[in-house]
mmCIF file with all atom_site columns, C-alpha atoms in Angstrom:
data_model
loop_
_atom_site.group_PDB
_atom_site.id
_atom_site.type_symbol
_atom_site.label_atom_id
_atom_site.label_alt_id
_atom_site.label_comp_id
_atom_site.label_asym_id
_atom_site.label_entity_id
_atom_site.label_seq_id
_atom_site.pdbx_PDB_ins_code
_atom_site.Cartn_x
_atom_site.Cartn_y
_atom_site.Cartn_z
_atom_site.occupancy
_atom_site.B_iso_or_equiv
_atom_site.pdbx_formal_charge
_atom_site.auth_seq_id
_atom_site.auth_comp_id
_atom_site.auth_asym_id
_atom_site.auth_atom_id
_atom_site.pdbx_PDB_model_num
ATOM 1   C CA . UNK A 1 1   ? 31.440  14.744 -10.014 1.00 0.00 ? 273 UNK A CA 1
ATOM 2   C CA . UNK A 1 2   ? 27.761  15.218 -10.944 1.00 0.00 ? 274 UNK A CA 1
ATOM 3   C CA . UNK A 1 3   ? 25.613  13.139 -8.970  1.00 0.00 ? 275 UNK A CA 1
ATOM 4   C CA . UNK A 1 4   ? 23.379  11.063 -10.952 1.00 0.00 ? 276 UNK A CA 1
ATOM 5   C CA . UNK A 1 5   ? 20.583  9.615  -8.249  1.00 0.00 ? 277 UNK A CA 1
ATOM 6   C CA . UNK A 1 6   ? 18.869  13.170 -7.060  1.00 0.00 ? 278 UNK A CA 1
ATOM 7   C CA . UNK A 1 7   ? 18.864  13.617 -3.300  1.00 0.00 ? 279 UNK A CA 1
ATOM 8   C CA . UNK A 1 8   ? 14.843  13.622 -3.646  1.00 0.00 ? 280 UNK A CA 1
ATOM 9   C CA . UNK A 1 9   ? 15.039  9.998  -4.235  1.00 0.00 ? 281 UNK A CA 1
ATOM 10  C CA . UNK A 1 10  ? 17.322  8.559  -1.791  1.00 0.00 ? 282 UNK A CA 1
ATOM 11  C CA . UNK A 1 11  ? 14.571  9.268  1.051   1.00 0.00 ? 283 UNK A CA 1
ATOM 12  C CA . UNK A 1 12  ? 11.448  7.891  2.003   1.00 0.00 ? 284 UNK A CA 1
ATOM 13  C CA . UNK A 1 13  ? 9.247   11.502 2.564   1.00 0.00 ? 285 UNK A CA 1
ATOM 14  C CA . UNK A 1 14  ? 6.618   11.697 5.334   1.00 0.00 ? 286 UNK A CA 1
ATOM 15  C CA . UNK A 1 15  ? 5.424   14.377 6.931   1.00 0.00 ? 287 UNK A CA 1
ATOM 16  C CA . UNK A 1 16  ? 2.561   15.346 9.093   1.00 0.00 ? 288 UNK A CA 1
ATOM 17  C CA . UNK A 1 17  ? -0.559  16.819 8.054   1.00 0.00 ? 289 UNK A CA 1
ATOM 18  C CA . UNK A 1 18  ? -2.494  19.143 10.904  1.00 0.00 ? 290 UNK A CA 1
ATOM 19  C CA . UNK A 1 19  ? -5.807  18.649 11.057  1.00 0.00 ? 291 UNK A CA 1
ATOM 20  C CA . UNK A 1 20  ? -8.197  22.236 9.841   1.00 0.00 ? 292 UNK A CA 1
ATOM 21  C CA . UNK A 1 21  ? -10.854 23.777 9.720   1.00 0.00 ? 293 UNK A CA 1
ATOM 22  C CA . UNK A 1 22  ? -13.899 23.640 6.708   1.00 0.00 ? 294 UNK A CA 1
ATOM 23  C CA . UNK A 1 23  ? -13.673 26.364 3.917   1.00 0.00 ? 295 UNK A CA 1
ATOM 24  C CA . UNK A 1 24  ? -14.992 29.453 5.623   1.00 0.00 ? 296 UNK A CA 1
ATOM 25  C CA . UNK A 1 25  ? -18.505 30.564 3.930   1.00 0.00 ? 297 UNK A CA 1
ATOM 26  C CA . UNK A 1 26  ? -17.789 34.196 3.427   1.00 0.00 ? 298 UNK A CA 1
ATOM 27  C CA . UNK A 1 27  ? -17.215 35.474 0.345   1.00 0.00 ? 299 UNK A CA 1
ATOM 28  C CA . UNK A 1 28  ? -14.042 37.590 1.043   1.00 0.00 ? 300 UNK A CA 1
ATOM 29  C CA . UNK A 1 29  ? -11.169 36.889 2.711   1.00 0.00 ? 301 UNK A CA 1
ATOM 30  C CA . UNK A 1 30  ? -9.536  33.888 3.502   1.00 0.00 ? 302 UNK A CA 1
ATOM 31  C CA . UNK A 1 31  ? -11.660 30.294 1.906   1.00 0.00 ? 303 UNK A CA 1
ATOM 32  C CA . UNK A 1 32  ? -9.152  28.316 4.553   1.00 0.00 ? 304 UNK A CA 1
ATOM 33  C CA . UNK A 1 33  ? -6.965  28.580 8.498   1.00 0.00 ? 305 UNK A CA 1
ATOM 34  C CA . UNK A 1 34  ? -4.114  26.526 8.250   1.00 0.00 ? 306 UNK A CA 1
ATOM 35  C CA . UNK A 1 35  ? -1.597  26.596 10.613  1.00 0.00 ? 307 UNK A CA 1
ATOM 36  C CA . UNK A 1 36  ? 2.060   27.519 10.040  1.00 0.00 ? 308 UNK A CA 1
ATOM 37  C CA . UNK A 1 37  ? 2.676   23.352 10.685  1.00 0.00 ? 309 UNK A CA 1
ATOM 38  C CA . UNK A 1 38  ? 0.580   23.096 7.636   1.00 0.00 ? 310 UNK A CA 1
ATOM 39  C CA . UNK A 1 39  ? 3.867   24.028 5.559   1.00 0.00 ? 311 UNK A CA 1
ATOM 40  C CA . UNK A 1 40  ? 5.301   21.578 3.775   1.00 0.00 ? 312 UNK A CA 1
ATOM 41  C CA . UNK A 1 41  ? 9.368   21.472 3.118   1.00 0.00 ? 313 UNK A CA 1
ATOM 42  C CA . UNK A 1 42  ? 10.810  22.541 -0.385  1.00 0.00 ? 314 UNK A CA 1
ATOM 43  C CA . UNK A 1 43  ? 12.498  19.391 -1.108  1.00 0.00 ? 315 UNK A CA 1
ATOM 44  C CA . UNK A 1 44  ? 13.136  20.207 -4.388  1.00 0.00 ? 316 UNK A CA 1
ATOM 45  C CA . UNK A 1 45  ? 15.532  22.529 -3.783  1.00 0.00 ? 317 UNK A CA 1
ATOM 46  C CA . UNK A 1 46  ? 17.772  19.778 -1.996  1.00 0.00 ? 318 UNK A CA 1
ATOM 47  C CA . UNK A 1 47  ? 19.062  19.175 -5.726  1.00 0.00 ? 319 UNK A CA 1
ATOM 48  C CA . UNK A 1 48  ? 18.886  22.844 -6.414  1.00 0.00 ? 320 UNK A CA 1
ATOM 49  C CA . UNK A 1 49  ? 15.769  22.938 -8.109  1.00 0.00 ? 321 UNK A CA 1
ATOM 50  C CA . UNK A 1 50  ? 13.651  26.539 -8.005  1.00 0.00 ? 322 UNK A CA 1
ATOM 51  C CA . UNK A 1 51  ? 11.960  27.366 -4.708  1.00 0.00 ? 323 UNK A CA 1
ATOM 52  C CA . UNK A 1 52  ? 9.315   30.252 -5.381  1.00 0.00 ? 324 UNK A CA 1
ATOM 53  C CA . UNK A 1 53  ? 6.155   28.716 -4.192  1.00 0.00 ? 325 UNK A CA 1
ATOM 54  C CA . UNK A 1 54  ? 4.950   27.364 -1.008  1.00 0.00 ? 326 UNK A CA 1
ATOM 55  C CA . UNK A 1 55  ? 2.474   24.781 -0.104  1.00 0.00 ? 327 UNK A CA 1
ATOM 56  C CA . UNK A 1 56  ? 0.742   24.150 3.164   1.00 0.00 ? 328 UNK A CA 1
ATOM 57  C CA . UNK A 1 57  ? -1.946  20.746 3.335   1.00 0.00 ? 329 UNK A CA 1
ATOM 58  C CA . UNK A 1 58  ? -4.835  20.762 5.924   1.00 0.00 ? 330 UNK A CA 1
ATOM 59  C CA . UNK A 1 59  ? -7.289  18.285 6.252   1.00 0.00 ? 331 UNK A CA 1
ATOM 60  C CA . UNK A 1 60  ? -10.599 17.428 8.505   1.00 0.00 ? 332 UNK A CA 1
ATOM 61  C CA . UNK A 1 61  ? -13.234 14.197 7.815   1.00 0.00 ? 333 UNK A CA 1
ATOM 62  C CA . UNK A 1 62  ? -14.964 16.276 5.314   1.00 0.00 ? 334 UNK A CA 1
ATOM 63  C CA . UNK A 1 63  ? -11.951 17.158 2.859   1.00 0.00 ? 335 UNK A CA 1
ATOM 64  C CA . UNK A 1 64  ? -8.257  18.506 2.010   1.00 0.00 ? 336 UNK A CA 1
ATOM 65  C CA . UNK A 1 65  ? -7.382  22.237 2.285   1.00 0.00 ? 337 UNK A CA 1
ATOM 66  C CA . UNK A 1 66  ? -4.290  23.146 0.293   1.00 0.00 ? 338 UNK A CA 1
ATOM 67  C CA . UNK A 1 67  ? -2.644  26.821 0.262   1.00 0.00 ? 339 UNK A CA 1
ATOM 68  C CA . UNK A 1 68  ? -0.050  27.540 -1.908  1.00 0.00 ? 340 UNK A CA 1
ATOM 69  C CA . UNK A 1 69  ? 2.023   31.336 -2.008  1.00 0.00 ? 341 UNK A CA 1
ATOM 70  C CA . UNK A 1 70  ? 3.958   32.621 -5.408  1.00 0.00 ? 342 UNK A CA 1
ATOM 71  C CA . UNK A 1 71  ? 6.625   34.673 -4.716  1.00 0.00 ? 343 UNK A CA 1
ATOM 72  C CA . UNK A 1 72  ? 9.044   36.422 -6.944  1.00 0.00 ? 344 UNK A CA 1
ATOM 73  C CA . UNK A 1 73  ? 6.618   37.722 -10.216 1.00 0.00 ? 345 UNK A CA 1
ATOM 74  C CA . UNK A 1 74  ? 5.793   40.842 -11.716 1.00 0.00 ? 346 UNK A CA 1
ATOM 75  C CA . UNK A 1 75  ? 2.318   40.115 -13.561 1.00 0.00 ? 347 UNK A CA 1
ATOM 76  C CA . UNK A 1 76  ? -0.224  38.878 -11.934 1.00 0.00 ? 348 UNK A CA 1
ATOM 77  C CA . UNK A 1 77  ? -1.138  35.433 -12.976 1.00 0.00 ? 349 UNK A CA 1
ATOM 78  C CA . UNK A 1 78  ? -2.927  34.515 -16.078 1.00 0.00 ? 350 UNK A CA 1
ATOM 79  C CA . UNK A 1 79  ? -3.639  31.201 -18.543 1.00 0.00 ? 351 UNK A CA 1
ATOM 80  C CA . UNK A 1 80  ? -6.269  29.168 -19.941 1.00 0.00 ? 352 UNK A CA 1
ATOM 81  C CA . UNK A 1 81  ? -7.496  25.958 -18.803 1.00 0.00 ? 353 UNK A CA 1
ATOM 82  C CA . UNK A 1 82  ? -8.206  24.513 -22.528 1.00 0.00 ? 354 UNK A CA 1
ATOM 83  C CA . UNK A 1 83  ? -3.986  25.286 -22.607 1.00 0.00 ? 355 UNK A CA 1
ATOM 84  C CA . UNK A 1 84  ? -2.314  23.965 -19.357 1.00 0.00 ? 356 UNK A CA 1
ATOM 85  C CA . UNK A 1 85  ? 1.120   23.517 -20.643 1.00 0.00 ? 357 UNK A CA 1
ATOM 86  C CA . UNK A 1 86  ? 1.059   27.212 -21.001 1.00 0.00 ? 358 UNK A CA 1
ATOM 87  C CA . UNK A 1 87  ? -1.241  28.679 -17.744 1.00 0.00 ? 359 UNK A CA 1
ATOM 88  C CA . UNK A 1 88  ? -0.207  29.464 -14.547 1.00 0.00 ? 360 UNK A CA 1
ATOM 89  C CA . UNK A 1 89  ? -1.429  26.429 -12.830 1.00 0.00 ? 361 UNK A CA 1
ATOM 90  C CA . UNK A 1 90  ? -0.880  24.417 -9.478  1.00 0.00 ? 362 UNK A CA 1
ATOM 91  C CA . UNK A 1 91  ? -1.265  20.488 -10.701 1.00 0.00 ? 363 UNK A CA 1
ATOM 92  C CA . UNK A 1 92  ? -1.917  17.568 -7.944  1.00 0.00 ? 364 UNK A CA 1
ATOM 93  C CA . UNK A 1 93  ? -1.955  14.607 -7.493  1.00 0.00 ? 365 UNK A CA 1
ATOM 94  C CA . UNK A 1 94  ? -3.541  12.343 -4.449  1.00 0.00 ? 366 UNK A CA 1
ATOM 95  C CA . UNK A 1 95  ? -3.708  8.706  -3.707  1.00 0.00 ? 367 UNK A CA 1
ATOM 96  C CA . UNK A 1 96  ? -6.249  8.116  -0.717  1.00 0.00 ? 368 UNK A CA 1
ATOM 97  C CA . UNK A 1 97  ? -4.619  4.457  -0.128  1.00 0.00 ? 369 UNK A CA 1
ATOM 98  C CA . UNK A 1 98  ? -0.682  5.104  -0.810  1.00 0.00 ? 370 UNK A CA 1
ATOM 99  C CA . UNK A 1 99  ? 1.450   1.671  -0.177  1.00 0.00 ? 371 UNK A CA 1
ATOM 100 C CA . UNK A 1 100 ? 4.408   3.267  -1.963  1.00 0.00 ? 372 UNK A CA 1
ATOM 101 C CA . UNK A 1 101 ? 5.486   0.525  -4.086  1.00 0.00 ? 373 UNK A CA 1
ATOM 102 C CA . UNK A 1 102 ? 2.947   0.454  -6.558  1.00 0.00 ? 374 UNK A CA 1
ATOM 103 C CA . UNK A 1 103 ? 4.200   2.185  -10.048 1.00 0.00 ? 375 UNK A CA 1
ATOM 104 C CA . UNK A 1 104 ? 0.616   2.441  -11.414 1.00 0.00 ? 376 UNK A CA 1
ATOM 105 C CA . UNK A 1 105 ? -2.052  4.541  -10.430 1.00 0.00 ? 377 UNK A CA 1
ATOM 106 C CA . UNK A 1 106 ? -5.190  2.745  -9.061  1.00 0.00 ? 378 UNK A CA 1
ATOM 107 C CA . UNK A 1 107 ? -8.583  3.433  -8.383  1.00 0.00 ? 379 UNK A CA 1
ATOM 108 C CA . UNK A 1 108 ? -7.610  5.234  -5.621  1.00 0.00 ? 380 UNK A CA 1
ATOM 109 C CA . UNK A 1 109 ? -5.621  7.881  -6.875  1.00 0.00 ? 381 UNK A CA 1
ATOM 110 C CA . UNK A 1 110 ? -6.360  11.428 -8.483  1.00 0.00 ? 382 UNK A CA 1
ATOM 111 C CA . UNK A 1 111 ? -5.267  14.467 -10.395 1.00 0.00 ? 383 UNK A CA 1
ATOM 112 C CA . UNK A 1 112 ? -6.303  18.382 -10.583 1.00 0.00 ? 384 UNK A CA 1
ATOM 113 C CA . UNK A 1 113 ? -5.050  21.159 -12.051 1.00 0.00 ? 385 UNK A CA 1
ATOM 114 C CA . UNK A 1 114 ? -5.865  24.680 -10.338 1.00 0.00 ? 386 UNK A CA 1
ATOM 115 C CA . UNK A 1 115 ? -5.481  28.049 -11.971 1.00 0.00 ? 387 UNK A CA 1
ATOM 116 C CA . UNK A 1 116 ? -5.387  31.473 -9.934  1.00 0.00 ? 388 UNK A CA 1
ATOM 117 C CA . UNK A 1 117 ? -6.741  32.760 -13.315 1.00 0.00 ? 389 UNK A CA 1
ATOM 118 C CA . UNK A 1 118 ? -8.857  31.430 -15.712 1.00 0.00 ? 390 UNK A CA 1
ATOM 119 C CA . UNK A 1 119 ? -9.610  33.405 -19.145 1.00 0.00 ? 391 UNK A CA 1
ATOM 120 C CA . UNK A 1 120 ? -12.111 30.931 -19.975 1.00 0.00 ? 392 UNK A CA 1
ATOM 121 C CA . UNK A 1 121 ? -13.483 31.499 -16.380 1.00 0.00 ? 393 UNK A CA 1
ATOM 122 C CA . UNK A 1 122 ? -14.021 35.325 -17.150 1.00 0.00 ? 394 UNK A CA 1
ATOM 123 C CA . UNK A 1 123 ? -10.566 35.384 -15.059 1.00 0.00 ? 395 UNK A CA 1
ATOM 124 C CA . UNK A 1 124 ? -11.667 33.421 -12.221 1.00 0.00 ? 396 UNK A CA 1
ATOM 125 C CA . UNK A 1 125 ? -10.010 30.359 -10.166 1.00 0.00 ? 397 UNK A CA 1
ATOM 126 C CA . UNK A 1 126 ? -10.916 27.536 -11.867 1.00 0.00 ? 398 UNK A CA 1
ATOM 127 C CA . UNK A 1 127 ? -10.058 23.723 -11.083 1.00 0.00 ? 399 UNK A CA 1
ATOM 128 C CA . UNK A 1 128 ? -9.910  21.012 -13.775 1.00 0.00 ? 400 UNK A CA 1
ATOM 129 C CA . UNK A 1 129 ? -9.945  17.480 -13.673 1.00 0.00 ? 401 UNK A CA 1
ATOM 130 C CA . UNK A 1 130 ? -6.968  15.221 -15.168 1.00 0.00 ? 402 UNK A CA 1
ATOM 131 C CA . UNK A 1 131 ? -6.629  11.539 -16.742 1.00 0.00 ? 403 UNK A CA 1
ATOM 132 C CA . UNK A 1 132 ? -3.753  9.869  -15.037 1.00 0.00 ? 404 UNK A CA 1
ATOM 133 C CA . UNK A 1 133 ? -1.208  7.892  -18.068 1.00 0.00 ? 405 UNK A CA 1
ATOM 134 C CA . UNK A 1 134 ? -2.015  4.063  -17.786 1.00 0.00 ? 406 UNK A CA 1
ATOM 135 C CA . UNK A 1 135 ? -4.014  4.391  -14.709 1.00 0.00 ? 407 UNK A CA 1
ATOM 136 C CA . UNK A 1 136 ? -4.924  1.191  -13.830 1.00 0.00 ? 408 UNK A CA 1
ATOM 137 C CA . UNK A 1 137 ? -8.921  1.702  -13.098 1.00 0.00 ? 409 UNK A CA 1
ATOM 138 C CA . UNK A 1 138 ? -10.976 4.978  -12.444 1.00 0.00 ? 410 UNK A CA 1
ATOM 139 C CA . UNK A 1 139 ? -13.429 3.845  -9.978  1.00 0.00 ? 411 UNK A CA 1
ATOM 140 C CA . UNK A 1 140 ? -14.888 7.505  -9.487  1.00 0.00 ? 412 UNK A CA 1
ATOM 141 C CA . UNK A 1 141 ? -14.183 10.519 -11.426 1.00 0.00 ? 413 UNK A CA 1
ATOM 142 C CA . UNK A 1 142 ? -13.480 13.893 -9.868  1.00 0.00 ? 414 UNK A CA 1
ATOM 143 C CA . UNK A 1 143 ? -15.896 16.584 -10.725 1.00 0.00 ? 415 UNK A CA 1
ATOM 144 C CA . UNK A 1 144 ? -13.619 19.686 -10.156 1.00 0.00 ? 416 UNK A CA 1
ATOM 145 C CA . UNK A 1 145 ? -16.919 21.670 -10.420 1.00 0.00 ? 417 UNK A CA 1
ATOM 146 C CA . UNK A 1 146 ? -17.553 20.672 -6.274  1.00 0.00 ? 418 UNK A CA 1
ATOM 147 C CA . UNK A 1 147 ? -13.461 22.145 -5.824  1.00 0.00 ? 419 UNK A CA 1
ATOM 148 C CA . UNK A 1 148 ? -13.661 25.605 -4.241  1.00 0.00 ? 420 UNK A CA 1
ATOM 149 C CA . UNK A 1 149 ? -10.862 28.240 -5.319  1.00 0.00 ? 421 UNK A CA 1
ATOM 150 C CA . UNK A 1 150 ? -9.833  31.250 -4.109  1.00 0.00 ? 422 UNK A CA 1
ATOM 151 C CA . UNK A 1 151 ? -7.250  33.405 -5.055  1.00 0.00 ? 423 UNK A CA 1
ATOM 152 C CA . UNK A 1 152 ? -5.219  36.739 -3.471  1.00 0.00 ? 424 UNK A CA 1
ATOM 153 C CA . UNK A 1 153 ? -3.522  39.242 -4.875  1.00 0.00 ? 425 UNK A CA 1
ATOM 154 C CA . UNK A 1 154 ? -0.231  39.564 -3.220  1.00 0.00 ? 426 UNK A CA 1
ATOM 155 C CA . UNK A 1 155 ? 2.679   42.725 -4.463  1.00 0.00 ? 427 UNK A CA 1
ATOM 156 C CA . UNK A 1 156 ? 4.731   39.761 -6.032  1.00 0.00 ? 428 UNK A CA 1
ATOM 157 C CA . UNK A 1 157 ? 2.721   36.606 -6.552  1.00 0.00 ? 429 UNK A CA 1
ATOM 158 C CA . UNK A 1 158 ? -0.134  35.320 -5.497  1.00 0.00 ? 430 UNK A CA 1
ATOM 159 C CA . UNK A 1 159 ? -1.911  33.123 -3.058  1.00 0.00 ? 431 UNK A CA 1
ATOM 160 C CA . UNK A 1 160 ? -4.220  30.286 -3.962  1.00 0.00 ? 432 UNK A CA 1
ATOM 161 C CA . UNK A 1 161 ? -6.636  28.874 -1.965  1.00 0.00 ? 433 UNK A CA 1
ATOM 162 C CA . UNK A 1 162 ? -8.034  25.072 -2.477  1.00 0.00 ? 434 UNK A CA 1
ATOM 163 C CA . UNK A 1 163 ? -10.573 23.386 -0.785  1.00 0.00 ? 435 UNK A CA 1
ATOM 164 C CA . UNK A 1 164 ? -11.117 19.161 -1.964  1.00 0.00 ? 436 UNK A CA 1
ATOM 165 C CA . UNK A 1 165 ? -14.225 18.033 -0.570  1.00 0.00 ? 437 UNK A CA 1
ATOM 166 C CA . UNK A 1 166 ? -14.390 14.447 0.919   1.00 0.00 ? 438 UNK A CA 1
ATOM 167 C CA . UNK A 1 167 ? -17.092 13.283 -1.901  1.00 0.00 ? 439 UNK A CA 1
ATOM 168 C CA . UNK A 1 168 ? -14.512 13.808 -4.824  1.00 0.00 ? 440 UNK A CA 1
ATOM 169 C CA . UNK A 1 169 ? -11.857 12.070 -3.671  1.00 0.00 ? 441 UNK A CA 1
ATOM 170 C CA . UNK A 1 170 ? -12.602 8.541  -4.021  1.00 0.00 ? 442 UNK A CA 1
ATOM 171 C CA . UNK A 1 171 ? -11.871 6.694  -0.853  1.00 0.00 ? 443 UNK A CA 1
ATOM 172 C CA . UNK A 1 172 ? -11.695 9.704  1.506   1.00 0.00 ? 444 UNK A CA 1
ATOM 173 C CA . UNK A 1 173 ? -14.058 8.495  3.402   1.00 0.00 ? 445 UNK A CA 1
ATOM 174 C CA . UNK A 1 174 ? -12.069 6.160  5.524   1.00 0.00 ? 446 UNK A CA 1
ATOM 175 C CA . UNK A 1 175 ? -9.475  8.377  5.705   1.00 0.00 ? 447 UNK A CA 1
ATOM 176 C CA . UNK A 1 176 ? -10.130 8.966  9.537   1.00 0.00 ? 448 UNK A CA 1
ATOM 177 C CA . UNK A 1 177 ? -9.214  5.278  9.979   1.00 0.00 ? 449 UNK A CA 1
ATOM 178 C CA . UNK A 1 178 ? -6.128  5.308  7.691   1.00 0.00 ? 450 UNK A CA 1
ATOM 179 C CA . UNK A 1 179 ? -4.665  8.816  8.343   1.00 0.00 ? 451 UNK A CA 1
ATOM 180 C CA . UNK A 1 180 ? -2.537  8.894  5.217   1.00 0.00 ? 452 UNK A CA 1
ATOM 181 C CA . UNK A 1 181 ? -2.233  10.188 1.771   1.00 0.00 ? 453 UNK A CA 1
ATOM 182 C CA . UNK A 1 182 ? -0.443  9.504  -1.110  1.00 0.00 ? 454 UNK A CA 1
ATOM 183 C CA . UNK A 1 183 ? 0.920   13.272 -2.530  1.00 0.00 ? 455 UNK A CA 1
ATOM 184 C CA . UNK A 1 184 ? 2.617   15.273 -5.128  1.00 0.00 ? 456 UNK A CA 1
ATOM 185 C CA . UNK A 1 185 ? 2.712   18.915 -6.890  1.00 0.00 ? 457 UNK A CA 1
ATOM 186 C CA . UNK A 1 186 ? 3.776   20.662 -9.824  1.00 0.00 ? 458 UNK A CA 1
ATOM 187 C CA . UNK A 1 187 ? 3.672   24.752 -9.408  1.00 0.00 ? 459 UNK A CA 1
ATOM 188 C CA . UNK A 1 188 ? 3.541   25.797 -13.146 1.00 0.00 ? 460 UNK A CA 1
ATOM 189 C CA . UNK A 1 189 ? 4.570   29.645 -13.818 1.00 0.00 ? 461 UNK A CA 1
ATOM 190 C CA . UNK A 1 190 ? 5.117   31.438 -16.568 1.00 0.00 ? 462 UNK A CA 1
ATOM 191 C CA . UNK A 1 191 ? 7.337   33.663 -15.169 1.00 0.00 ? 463 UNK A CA 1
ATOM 192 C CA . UNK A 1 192 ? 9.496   31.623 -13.139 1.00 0.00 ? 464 UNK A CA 1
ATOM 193 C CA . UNK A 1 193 ? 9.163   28.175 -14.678 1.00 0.00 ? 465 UNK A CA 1
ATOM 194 C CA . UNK A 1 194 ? 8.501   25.066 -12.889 1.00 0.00 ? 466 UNK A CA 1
ATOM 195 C CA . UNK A 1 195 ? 8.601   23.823 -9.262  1.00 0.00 ? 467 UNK A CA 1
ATOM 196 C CA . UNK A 1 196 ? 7.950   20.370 -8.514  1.00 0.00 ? 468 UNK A CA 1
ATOM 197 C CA . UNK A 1 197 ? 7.479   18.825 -5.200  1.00 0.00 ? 469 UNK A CA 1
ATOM 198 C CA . UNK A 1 198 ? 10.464  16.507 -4.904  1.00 0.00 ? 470 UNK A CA 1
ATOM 199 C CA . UNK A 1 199 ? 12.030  14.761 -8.365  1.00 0.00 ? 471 UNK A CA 1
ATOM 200 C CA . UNK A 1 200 ? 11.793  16.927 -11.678 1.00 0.00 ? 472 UNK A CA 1
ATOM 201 C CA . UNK A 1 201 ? 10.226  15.228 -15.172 1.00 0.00 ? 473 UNK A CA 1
ATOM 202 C CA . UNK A 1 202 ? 13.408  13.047 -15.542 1.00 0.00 ? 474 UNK A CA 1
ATOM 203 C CA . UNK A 1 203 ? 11.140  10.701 -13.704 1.00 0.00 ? 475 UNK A CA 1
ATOM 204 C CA . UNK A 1 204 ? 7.463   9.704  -14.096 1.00 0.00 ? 476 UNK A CA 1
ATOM 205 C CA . UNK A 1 205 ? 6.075   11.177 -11.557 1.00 0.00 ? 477 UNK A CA 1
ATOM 206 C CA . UNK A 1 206 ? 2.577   11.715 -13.834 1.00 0.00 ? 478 UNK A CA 1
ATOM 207 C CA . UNK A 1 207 ? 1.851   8.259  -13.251 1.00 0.00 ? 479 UNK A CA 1
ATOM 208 C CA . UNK A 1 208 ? 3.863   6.426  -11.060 1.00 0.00 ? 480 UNK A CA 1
ATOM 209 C CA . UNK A 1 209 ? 2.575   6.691  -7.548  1.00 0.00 ? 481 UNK A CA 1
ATOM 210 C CA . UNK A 1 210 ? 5.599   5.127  -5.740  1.00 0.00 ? 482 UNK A CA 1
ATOM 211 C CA . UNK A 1 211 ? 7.455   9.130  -6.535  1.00 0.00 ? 483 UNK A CA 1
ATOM 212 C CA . UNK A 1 212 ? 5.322   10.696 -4.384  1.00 0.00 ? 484 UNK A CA 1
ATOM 213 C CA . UNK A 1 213 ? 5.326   11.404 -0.915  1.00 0.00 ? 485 UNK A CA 1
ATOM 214 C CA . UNK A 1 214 ? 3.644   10.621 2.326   1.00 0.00 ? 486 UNK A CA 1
ATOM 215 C CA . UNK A 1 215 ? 1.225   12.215 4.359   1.00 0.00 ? 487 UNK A CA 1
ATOM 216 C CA . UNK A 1 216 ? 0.118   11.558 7.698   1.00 0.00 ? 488 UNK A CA 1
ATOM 217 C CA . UNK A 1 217 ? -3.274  13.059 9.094   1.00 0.00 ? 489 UNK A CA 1
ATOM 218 C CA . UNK A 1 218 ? -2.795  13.850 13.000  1.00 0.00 ? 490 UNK A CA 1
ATOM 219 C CA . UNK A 1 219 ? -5.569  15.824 15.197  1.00 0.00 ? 491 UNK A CA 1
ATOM 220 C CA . UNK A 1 220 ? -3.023  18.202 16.021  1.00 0.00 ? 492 UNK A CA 1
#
């Protein structure tokens, strides 16, 4: 018998967030250190759901570092920002005061789409700014302008590098008081389709923060 409530949802997901350092300033190498607790589980595959990228979430007083490794291509990635549904493209969304039973998005909450390649970016990392669906308020928009990208070649996939500073996520700066966040991912790829963090688009994830998981900043 199929089962009809996904394994995703029977759970109430929080996990711990190590603390990081800054971007690095160099222009080479790796933009961020996170440490291999920095990984988060692949909960989607609990309802057999694709597992080809990784993510890993870091985070200090003055922003959120996010890493996430493709595995499994054979091109290396490509897309437009102007055409999302189509790019390669890492999409998040963040809630900097999560009380997980609110089904709108509020003032608090955010959404940005990353691409490892950007052809309107002369093939550049590039970061773009979303609209969440009946968001309740926008208090401050982000300006992924401020978002630094990096992104590394690997021999199948990729490695992207994000760095979220403090000012553009509205209400980050208490975050050293409240220690959690409000979290979810979709890794778009062309070539192997699409891998979302826990529940697939059966369910409005988009906009409805109460679908998305937990995190909780430690020092550690």
């Amino acid at each position: 018998m199929n089962q009809i409530v996904p394994s995703t949802l029977l759970f109430d997901y929080r996990f711990r967030v190590p603390a990081c350092s800054g971007p690095s300033s160099r222009k080479s190498g790796d933009l961020l250190r996170l440490p291999e607790s920095a990984e988060l589980p692949a909960l989607a595959s609990m309802d057999g759901g694709p597992h080809f990228a990784s993510l890993s979430v870091g985070w200090n007083a003055e922003g959120l570092g996010i890493r996430v490794a493709v595995r499994g291509r054979t091109l290396a990635p490509d897309g437009d920002s102007k055409q999302l549904n189509n790019a390669d493209c890492v999409e998040l969304w963040i809630d900097t005061r999560p009380t997980g039973n609110v089904h709108r998005a509020t003032g608090y909450c955010h959404r940005l789409a990353c691409l490892p390649a950007d052809d309107s970016a002369d093939g550049q990392p590039s970061a773009v700014a979303l609209t969440i669906p009946q968001q309740r308020e926008v208090r401050a928009e982000l300006q992924a302008r401020h978002v630094q990208l990096r992104t590394h070649s690997r021999k199948n996939g990729y490695d992207l590098e994000i760095w979220i500073p403090a000012s553009q996520l509205y209400g980050f700066d208490q975050i050293e008081e409240l220690r959690q966040l409000g979290f979810y991912s979709l890794v778009r790829d062309s070539e192997l389709g699409e891998q979302p963090l826990t529940v697939t688009d059966d369910f409005p994830f988009v906009w409805d923060p109460s679908l998305w998981i937990n995190l909780e900043l430690i020092d550690e």
